[in-house]
Short mmCIF file of C-alpha atoms in Angstrom, two decimals:
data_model
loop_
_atom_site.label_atom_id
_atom_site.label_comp_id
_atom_site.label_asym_id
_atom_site.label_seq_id
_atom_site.Cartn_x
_atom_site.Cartn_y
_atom_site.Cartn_z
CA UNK A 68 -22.09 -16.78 7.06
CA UNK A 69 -24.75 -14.88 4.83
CA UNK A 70 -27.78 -14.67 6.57
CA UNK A 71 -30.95 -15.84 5.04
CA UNK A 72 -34.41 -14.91 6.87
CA UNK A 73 -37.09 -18.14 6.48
CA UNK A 74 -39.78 -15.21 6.03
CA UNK A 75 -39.03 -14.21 2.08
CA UNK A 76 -38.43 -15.79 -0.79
CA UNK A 77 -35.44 -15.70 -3.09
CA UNK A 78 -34.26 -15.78 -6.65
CA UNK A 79 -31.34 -17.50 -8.38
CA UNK A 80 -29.59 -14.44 -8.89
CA UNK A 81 -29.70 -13.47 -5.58
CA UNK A 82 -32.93 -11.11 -4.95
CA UNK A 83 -34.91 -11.41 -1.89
CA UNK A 84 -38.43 -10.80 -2.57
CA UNK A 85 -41.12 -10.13 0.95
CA UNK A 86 -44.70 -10.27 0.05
CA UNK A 87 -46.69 -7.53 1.88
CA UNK A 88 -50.40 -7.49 3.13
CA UNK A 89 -51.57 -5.37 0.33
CA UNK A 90 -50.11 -7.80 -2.43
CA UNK A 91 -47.24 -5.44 -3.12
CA UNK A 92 -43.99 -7.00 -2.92
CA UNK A 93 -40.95 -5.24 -1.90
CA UNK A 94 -37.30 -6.48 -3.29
CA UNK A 95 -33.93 -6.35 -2.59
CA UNK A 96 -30.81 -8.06 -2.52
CA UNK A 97 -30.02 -10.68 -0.31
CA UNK A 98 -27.24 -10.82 2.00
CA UNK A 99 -24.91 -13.30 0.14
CA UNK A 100 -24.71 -10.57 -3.09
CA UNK A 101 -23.75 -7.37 -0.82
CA UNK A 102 -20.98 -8.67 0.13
CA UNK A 103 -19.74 -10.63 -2.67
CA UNK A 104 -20.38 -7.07 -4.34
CA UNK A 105 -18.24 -5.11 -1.39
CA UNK A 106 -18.94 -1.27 -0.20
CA UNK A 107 -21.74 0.19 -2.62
CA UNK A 108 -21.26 3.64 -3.98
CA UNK A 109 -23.94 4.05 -6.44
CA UNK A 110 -27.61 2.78 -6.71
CA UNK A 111 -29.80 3.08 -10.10
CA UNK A 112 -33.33 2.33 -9.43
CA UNK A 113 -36.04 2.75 -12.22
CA UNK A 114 -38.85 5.30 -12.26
CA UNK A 115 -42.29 4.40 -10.38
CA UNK A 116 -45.02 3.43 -12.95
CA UNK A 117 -42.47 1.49 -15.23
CA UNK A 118 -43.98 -2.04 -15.90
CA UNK A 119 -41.20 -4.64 -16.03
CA UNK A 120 -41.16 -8.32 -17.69
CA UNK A 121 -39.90 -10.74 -15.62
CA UNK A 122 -36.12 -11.03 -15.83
CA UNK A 123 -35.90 -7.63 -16.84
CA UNK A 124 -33.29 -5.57 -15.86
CA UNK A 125 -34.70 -2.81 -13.22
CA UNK A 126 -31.56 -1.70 -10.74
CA UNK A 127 -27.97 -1.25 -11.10
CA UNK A 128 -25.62 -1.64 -8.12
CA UNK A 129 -22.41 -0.12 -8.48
CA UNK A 130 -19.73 -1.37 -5.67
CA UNK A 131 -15.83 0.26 -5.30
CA UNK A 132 -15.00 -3.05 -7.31
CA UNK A 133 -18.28 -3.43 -10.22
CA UNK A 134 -21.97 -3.19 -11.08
CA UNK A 135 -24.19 -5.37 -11.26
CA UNK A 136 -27.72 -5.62 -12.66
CA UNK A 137 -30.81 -6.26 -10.77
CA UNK A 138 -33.57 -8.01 -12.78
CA UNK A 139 -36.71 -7.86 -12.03
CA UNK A 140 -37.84 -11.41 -9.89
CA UNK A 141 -41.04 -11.32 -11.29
CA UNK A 142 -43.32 -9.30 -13.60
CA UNK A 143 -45.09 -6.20 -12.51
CA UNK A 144 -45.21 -2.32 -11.82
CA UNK A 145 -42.83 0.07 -10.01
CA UNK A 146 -44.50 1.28 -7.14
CA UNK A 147 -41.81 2.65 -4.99
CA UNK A 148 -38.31 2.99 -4.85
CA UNK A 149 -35.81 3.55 -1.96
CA UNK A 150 -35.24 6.77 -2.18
CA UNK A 151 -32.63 7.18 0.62
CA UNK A 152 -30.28 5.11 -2.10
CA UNK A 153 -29.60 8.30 -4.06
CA UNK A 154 -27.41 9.75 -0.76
CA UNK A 155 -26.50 6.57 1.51
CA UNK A 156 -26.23 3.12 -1.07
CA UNK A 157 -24.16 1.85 1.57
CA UNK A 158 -27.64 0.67 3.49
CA UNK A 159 -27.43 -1.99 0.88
CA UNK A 160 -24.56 -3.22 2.99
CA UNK A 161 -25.75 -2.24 6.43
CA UNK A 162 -28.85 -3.63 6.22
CA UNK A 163 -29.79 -5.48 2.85
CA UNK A 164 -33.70 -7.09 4.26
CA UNK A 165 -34.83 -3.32 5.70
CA UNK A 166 -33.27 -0.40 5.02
CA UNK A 167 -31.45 -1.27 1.88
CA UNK A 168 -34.22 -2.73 -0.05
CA UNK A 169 -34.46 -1.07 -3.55
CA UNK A 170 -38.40 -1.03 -4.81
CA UNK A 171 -41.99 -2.34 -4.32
CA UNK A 172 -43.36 -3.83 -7.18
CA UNK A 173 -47.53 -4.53 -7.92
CA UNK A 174 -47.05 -8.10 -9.19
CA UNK A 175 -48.99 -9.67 -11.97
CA UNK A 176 -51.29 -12.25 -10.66
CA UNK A 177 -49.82 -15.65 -10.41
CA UNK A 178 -46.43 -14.50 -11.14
CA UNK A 179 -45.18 -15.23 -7.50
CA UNK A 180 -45.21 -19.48 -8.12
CA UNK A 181 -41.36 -19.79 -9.51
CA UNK A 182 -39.54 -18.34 -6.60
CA UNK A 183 -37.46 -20.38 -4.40
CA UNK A 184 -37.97 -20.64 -0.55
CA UNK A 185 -35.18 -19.92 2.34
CA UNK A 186 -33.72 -23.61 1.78
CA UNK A 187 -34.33 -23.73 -1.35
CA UNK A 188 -32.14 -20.58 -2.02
CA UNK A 189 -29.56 -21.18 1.48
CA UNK A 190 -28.77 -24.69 -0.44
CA UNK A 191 -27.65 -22.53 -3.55
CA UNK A 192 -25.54 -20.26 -1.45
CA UNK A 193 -23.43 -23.20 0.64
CA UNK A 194 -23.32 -24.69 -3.14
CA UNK A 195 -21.53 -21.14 -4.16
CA UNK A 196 -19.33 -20.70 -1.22
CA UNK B 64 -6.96 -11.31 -0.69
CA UNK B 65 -6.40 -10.49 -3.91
CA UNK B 66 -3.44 -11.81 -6.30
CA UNK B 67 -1.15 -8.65 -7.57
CA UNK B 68 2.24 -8.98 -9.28
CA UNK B 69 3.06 -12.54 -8.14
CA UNK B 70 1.83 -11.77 -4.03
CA UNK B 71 -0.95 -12.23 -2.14
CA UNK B 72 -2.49 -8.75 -0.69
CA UNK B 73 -5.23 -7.59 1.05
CA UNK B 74 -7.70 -5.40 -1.23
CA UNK B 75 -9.37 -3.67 2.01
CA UNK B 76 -8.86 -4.69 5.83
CA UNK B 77 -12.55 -3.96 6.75
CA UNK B 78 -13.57 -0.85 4.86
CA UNK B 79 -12.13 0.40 1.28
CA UNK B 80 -13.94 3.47 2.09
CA UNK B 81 -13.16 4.09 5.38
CA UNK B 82 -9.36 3.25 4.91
CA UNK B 83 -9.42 6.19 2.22
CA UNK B 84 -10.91 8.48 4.37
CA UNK B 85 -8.70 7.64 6.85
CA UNK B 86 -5.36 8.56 4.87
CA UNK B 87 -7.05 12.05 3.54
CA UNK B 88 -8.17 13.20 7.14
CA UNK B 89 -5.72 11.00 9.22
CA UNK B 90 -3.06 8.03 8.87
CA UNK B 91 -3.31 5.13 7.27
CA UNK B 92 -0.23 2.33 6.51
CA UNK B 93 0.14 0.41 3.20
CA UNK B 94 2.46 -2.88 2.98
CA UNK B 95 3.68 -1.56 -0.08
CA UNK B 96 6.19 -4.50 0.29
CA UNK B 97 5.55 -6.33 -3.17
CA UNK B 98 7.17 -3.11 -5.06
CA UNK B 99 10.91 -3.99 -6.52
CA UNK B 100 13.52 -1.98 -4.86
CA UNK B 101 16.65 -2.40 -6.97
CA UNK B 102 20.08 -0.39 -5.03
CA UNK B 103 22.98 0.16 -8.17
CA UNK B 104 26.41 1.16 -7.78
CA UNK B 105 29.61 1.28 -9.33
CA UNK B 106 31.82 4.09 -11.22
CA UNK B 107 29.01 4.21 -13.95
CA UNK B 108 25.70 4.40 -12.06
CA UNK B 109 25.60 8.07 -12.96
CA UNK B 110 25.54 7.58 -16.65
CA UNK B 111 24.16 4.32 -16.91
CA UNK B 112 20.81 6.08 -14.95
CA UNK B 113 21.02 9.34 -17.25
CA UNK B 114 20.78 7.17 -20.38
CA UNK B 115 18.24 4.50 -18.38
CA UNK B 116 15.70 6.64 -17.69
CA UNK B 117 13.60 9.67 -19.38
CA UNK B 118 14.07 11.79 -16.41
CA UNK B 119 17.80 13.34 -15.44
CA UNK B 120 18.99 11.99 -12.30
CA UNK B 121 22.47 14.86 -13.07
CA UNK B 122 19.31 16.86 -11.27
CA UNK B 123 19.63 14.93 -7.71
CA UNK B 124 21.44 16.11 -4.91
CA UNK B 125 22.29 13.56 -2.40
CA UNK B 126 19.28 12.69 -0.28
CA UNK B 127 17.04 13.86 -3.54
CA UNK B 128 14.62 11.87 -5.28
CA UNK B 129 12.76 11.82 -9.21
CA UNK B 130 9.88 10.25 -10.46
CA UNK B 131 10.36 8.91 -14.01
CA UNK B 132 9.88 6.60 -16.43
CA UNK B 133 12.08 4.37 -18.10
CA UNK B 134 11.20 3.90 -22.22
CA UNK B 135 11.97 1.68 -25.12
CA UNK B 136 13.13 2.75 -28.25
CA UNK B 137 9.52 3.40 -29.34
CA UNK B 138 9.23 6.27 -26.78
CA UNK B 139 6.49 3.64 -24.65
CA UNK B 140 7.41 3.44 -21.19
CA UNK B 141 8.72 -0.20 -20.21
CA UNK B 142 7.81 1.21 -16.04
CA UNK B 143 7.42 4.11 -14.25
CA UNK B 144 9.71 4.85 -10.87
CA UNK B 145 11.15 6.86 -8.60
CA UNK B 146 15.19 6.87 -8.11
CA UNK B 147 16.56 7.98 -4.93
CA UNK B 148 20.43 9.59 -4.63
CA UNK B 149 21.22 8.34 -1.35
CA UNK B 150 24.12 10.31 0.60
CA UNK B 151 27.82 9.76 0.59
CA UNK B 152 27.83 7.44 3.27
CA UNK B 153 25.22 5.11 2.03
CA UNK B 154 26.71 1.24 0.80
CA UNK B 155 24.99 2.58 -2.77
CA UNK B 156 24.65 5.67 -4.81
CA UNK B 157 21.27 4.97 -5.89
CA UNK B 158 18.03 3.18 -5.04
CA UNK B 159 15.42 2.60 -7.73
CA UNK B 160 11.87 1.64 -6.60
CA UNK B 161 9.84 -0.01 -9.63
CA UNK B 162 6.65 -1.69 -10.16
CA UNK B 163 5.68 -5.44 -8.84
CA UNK B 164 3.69 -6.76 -12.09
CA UNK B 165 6.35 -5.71 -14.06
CA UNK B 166 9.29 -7.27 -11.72
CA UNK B 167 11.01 -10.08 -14.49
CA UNK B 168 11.11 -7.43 -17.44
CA UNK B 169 12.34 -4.75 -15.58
CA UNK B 170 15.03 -6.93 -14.02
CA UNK B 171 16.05 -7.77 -17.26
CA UNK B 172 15.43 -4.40 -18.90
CA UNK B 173 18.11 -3.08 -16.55
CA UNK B 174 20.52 -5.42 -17.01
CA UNK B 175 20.61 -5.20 -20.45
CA UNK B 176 20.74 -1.72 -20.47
CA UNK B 177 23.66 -2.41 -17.94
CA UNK B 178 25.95 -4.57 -20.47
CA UNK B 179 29.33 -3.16 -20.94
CA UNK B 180 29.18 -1.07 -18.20
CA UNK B 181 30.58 -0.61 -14.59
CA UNK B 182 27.45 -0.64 -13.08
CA UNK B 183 26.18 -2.82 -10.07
CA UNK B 184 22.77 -4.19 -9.75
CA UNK B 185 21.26 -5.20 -6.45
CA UNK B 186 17.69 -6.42 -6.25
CA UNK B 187 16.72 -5.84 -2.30
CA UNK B 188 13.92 -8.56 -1.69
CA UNK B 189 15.40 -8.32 1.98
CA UNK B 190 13.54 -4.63 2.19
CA UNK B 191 10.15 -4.40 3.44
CA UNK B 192 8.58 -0.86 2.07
CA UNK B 193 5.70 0.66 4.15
CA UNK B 194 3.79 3.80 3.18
CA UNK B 195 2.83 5.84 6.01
CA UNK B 196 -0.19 8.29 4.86
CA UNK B 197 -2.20 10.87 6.03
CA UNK B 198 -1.96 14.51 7.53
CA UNK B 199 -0.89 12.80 10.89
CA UNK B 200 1.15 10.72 8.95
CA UNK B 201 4.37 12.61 10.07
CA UNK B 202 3.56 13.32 13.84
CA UNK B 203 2.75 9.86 14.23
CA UNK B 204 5.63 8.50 12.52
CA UNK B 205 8.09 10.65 14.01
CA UNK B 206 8.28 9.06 17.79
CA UNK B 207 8.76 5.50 16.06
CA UNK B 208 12.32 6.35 13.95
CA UNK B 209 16.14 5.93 15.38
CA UNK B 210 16.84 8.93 17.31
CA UNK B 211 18.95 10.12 14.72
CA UNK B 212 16.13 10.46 12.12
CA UNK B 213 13.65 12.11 14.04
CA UNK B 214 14.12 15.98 13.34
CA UNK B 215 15.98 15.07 9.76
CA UNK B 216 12.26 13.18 9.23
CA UNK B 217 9.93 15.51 11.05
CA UNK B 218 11.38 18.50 8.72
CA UNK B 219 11.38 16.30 5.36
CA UNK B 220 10.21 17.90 2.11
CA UNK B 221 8.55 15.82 -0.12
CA UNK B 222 10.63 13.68 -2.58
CA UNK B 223 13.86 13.59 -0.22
CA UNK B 224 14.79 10.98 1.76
CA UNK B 225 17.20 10.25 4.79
CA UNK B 226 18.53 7.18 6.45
CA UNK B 227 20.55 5.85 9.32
CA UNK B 228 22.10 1.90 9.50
CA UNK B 229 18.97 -0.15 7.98
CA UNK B 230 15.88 2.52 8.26
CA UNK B 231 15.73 4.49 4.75
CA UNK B 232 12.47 7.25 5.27
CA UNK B 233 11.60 9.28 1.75
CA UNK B 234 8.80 11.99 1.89
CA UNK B 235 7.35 10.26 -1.29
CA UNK B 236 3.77 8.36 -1.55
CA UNK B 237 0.97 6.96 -3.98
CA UNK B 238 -1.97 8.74 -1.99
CA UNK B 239 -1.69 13.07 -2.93
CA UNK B 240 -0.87 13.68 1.05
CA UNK B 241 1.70 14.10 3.29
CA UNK B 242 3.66 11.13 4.65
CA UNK B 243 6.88 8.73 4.68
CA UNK B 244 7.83 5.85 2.53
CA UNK B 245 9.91 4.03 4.75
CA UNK B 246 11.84 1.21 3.90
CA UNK B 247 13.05 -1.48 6.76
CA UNK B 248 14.69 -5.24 6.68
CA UNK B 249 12.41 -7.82 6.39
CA UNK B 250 13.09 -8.91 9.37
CA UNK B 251 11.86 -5.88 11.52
CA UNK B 252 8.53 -5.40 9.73
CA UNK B 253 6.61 -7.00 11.84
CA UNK B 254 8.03 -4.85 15.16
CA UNK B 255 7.40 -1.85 12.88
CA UNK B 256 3.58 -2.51 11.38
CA UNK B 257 2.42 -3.13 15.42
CA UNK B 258 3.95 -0.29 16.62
CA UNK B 259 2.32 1.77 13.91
CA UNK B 260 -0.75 0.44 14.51
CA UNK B 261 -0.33 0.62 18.17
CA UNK B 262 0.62 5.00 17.42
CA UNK B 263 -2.44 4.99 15.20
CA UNK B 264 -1.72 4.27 11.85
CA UNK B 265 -4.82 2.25 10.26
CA UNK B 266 -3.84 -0.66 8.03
CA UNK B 267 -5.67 -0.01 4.31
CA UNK B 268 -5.10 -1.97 1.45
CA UNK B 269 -4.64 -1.80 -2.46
CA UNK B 270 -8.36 -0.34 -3.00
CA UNK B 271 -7.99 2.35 -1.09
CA UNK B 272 -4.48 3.09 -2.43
CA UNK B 273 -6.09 2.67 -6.09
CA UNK B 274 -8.87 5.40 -5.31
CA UNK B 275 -6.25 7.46 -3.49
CA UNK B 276 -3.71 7.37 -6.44
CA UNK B 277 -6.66 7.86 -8.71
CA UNK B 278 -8.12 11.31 -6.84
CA UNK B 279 -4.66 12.68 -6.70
CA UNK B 280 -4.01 12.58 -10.39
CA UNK B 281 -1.21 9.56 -10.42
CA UNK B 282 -0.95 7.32 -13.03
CA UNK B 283 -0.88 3.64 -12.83
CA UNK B 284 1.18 1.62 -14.92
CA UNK B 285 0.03 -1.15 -16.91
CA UNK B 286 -3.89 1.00 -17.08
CA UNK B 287 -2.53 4.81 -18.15
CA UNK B 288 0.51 3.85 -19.74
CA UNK B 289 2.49 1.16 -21.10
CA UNK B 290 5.00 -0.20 -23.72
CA UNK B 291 2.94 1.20 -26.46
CA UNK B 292 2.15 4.55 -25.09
CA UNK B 293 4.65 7.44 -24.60
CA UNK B 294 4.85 9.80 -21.50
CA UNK B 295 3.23 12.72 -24.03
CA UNK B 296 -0.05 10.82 -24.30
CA UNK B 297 0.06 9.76 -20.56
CA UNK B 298 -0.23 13.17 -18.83
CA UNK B 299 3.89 12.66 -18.34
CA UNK B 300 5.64 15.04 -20.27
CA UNK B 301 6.98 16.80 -17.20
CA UNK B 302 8.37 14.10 -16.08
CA UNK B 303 10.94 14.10 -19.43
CA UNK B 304 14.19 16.28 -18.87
CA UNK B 305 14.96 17.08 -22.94
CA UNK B 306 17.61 19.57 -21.74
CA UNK B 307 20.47 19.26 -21.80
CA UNK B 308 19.71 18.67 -25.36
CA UNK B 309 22.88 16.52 -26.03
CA UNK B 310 21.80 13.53 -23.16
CA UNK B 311 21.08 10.85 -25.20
CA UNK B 312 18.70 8.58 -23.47
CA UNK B 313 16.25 5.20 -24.20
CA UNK B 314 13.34 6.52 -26.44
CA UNK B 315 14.47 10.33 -26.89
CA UNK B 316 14.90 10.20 -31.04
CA UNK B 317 11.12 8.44 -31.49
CA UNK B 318 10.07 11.46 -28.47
CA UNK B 319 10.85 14.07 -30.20
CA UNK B 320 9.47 12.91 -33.42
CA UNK B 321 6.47 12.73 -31.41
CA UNK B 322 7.02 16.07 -29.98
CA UNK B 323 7.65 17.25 -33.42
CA UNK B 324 4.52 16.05 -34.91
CA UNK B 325 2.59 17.26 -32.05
CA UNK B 326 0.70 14.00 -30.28
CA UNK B 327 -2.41 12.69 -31.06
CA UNK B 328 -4.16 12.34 -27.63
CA UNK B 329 -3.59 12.91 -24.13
CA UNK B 330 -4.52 11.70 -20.60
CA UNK B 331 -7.19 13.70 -19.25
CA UNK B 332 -8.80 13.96 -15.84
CA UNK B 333 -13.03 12.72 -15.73
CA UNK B 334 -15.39 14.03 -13.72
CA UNK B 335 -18.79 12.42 -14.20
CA UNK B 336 -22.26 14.29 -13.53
CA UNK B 337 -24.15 13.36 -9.90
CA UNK B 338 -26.19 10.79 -10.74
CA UNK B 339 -24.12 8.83 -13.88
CA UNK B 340 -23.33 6.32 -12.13
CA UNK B 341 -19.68 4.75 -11.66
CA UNK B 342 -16.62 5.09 -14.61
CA UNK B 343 -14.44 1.74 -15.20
CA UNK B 344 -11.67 0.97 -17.26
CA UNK B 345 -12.27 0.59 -20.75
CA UNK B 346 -15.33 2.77 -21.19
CA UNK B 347 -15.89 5.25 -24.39
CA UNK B 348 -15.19 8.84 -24.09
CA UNK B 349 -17.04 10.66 -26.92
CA UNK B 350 -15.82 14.37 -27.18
CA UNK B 351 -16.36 16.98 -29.92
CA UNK B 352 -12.51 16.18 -30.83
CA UNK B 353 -13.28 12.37 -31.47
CA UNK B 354 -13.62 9.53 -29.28
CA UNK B 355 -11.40 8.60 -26.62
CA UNK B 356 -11.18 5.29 -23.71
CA UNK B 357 -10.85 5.45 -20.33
CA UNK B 358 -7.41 3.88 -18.47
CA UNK B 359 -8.43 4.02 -14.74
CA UNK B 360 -11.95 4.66 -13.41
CA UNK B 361 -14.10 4.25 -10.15
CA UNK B 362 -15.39 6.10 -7.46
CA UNK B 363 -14.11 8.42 -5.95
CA UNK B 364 -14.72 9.05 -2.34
CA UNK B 365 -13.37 12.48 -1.03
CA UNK B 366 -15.59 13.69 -3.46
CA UNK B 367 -18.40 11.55 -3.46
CA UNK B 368 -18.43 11.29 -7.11
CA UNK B 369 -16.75 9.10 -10.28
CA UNK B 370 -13.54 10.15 -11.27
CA UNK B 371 -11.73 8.43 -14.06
CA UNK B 372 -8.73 9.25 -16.13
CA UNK B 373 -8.86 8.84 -20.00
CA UNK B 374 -7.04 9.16 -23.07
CA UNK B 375 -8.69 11.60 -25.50
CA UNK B 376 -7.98 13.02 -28.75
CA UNK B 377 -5.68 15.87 -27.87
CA UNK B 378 -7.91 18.95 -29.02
CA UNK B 379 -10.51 17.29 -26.66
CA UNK B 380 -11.93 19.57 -23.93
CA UNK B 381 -14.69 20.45 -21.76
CA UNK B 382 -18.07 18.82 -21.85
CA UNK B 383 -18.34 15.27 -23.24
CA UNK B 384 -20.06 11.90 -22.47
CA UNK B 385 -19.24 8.82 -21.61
CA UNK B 386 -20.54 5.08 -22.58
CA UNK B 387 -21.44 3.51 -19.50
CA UNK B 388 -23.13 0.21 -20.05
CA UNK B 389 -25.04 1.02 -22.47
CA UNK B 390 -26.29 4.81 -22.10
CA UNK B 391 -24.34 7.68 -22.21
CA UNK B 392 -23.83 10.19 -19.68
CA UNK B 393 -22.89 13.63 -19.34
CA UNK B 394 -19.20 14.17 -17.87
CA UNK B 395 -16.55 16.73 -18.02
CA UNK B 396 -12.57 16.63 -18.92
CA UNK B 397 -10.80 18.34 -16.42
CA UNK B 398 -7.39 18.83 -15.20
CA UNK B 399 -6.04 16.17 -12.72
CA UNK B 400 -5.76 16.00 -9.63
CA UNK B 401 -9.25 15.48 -8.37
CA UNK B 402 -8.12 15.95 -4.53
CA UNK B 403 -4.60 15.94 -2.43
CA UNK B 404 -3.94 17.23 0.80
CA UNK B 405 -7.71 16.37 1.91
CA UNK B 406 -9.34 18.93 -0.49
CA UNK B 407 -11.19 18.55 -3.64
CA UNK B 408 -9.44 20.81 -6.45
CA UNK B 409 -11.89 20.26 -9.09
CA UNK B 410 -14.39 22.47 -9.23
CA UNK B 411 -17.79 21.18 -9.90
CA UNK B 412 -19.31 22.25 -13.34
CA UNK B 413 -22.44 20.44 -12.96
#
């Protein structure tokens, strides 16, 4: 059983987005992906001050089997990434909602309405599984 | 679970990454089970084996063993494998260990190669093969063989094997380190795999062999060779015995025309810059030489880096790049292996 925390929300391609009190919003991916990925070795994150479209590819996640692409869950600007990444990408496995999370983003206003809610995105897992 | 060669087998039993750790700084056991042992006998097995393979098994001694590939007429290599000349008391001269994906062909490979002659072929599907790895591999091992194989074992060297009623033990492996293949009946394997585990032996799976074989330079059939590539352009020209000259075997006339000519390419060893990422199969090499493709790739985890083998125009060398989705990145041809024996052996250039 993944685990999916009711506090965030969630894209189809399985990115778990938690919006902060300062409007920043700080992604990752969920539960369900690490470990359909397996053991990461290898974590590509994009430089701070990039602005990304939505959909965009931002992250790569390289596992002992593939990579993957992260896209961006909604449009905005690189604030931060996860630094700690570079030397230990296996906190993507560990601990995919804290530690592992990849980058903050400054969303663009509004751009927050399409995401899906815990259900919402728990439904699409038990529909994968 | 993953499907390989017709079985069912366990890519990792927990951790890829710990299992490979395990077998370069400890002991780890593979059910390398699914591989074809084939035992041959009769008045020709001799002959039949020096014109079989690429290899010369007129170098074995009894209780010897060879790695070598077996070719078509085109020089490409049909499978790799390692023959084993058993002692004078064993039921069979020979035992041949070959790949599990390529089973059906080599079954019939052999026997045609067989026609005519008085030679014996005797698939063993009633052997279970386990491959005990690691530094500890050895100590560990030791307490858990018939009496009569323990010192005979404990003073192995590698690629020689010895055996008493049904427990066959070789000092051969897939991983660059020290350790036993040993080969039991079927119906014993279970006994054995909890008493290994009970003396310490941590079950790992076909990941962790993959990014073993990979660091310690080993090819894998079916990625860095196959029917349409010769050992000369897979890193296995040593692995050819042309002398004596007048051993005619599968494949030697279109080998030394290749010889002759000089080849085109040849397998190289990868090592990617810190920070490129992760090499796969399939990805292009560019070099000053030309361009070249890579036949294995991943991670590799003793030293914390991508490691990849490729096949590159043969004047290739040194610094070069390689296309990884998209954007290339700096790497470096080097020679293989990348680690054995728990050490890196590349140095690092970057």
């Amino acid at each position: 059983m993944s685990a999916v925390p009711g506090d965030l929300k969630y894209t189809k391609d399985h990115e778990w987005i938690r919006i902060e009190s300062d409007g920043a919003i700080a992604i990752g991916i969920t539960d369900h992906a690490q470990h359909q990925l397996g053991e990461l070795v290898f974590v590509e994150l994009p430089e701070p001050g990039r602005s990304l479209r939505e959909g965009e590819p931002c992250a790569v996640v390289e596992s002992v089997k593939a990579a993957s692409d992260v896209y961006a869950p909604v449009a905005g600007t690189v604030i931060a990434v996860n630094t700690a990444l570079a030397g230990e990408p296996n906190l993507v496995n560990a601990s995919p909602y804290d530690t592992g999370w990849l980058l903050r983003l400054q969303p663009q206003p509004g751009a927050l309405a399409g995401l899906l809610d815990a259900s919402a995105y728990q439904q699409l897992v038990d529909a994968a599984d | 679970m993953v499907p390989f060669g017709g079985w069912d087998m366990p890519l990792h039993y927990g951790s890829q990454l710990d299992e490979h750790h395990t077998v370069r700084r400890d002991a780890g056991m593979f059910d390398v089970s699914h591989m074809t042992v084939v035992d041959i006998a009769g008045a020709g097995a001799g002959a039949y084996l020096r014109h079989l393979l690429a290899n010369d098994v007129a170098r074995l001694a009894s209780g010897q063993a060879l790695y070598s590939c077996m070719l078509n007429e085109r020089g490409g290599v049909v499978d790799d494998l390692i023959v084993y000349r058993r002692g004078a008391d064993a039921a069979t001269p020979y035992r041949l260990v070959v790949n599990a994906a390529t089973r059906d062909k080599d079954l019939r490979w052999l026997a045609a190669q067989a026609a005519g002659q008085s030679v014996t072929l005797a698939p063993r599907p009633d052997l279970v093969l386990l491959a005990l790895q690691g530094p500890k591999a050895r100590a560990l091992a030791a307490a858990l063989l018939p009496q009569a194989l323990r010192e005979p074992a404990a003073a192995l060297r590698p690629f020689h094997a010895v055996e008493d009623g049904t427990v066959f033990v070789a000092g051969t492996g897939y991983t660059g380190e020290d350790g036993f293949e040993v080969m039991i009946p079927a119906t014993d394997a279970v006994r054995w795999w909890e008493a290994l585990r009970a003396a310490g032996f941590a079950p790992c799976g076909l990941g962790a062999r993959d990014t073993l074989r990979l660091e310690a330079g080993m090819n894998l059939y079916g990625q860095d060779m196959d029917e349409d590539s010769s050992p000369l352009v897979s890193g296995l020209a040593w692995t050819v015995a042309w002398e004596p000259a007048d051993r005619d075997f599968v494949g030697r006339q279109a080998l030394e025309r290749e010889r002759a000519a000089g080849p085109a390419a040849r397998l190289a060893g990868l090592l990617l810059a810190a920070g490129g990422g992760v090499m796969r199969r399939g990805q292009r090499v560019v070099t000053a030489a030309g361009e070249g493709i890579i036949t294995s790739g991943g991670f590799g985890p003793t030293l914390n880096r991508s490691v990849a083998l490729a096949r590159v125009p043969a004047a290739a060398q040194g610094v070069c790049q390689v296309d990884i989705r998209g954007a290339l990145r700096p790497a470096r041809l080097v020679r293989p292996p990348f680690a054995r024996q728990g050490r890196v052996l590349v140095v690092d250039g970057n």
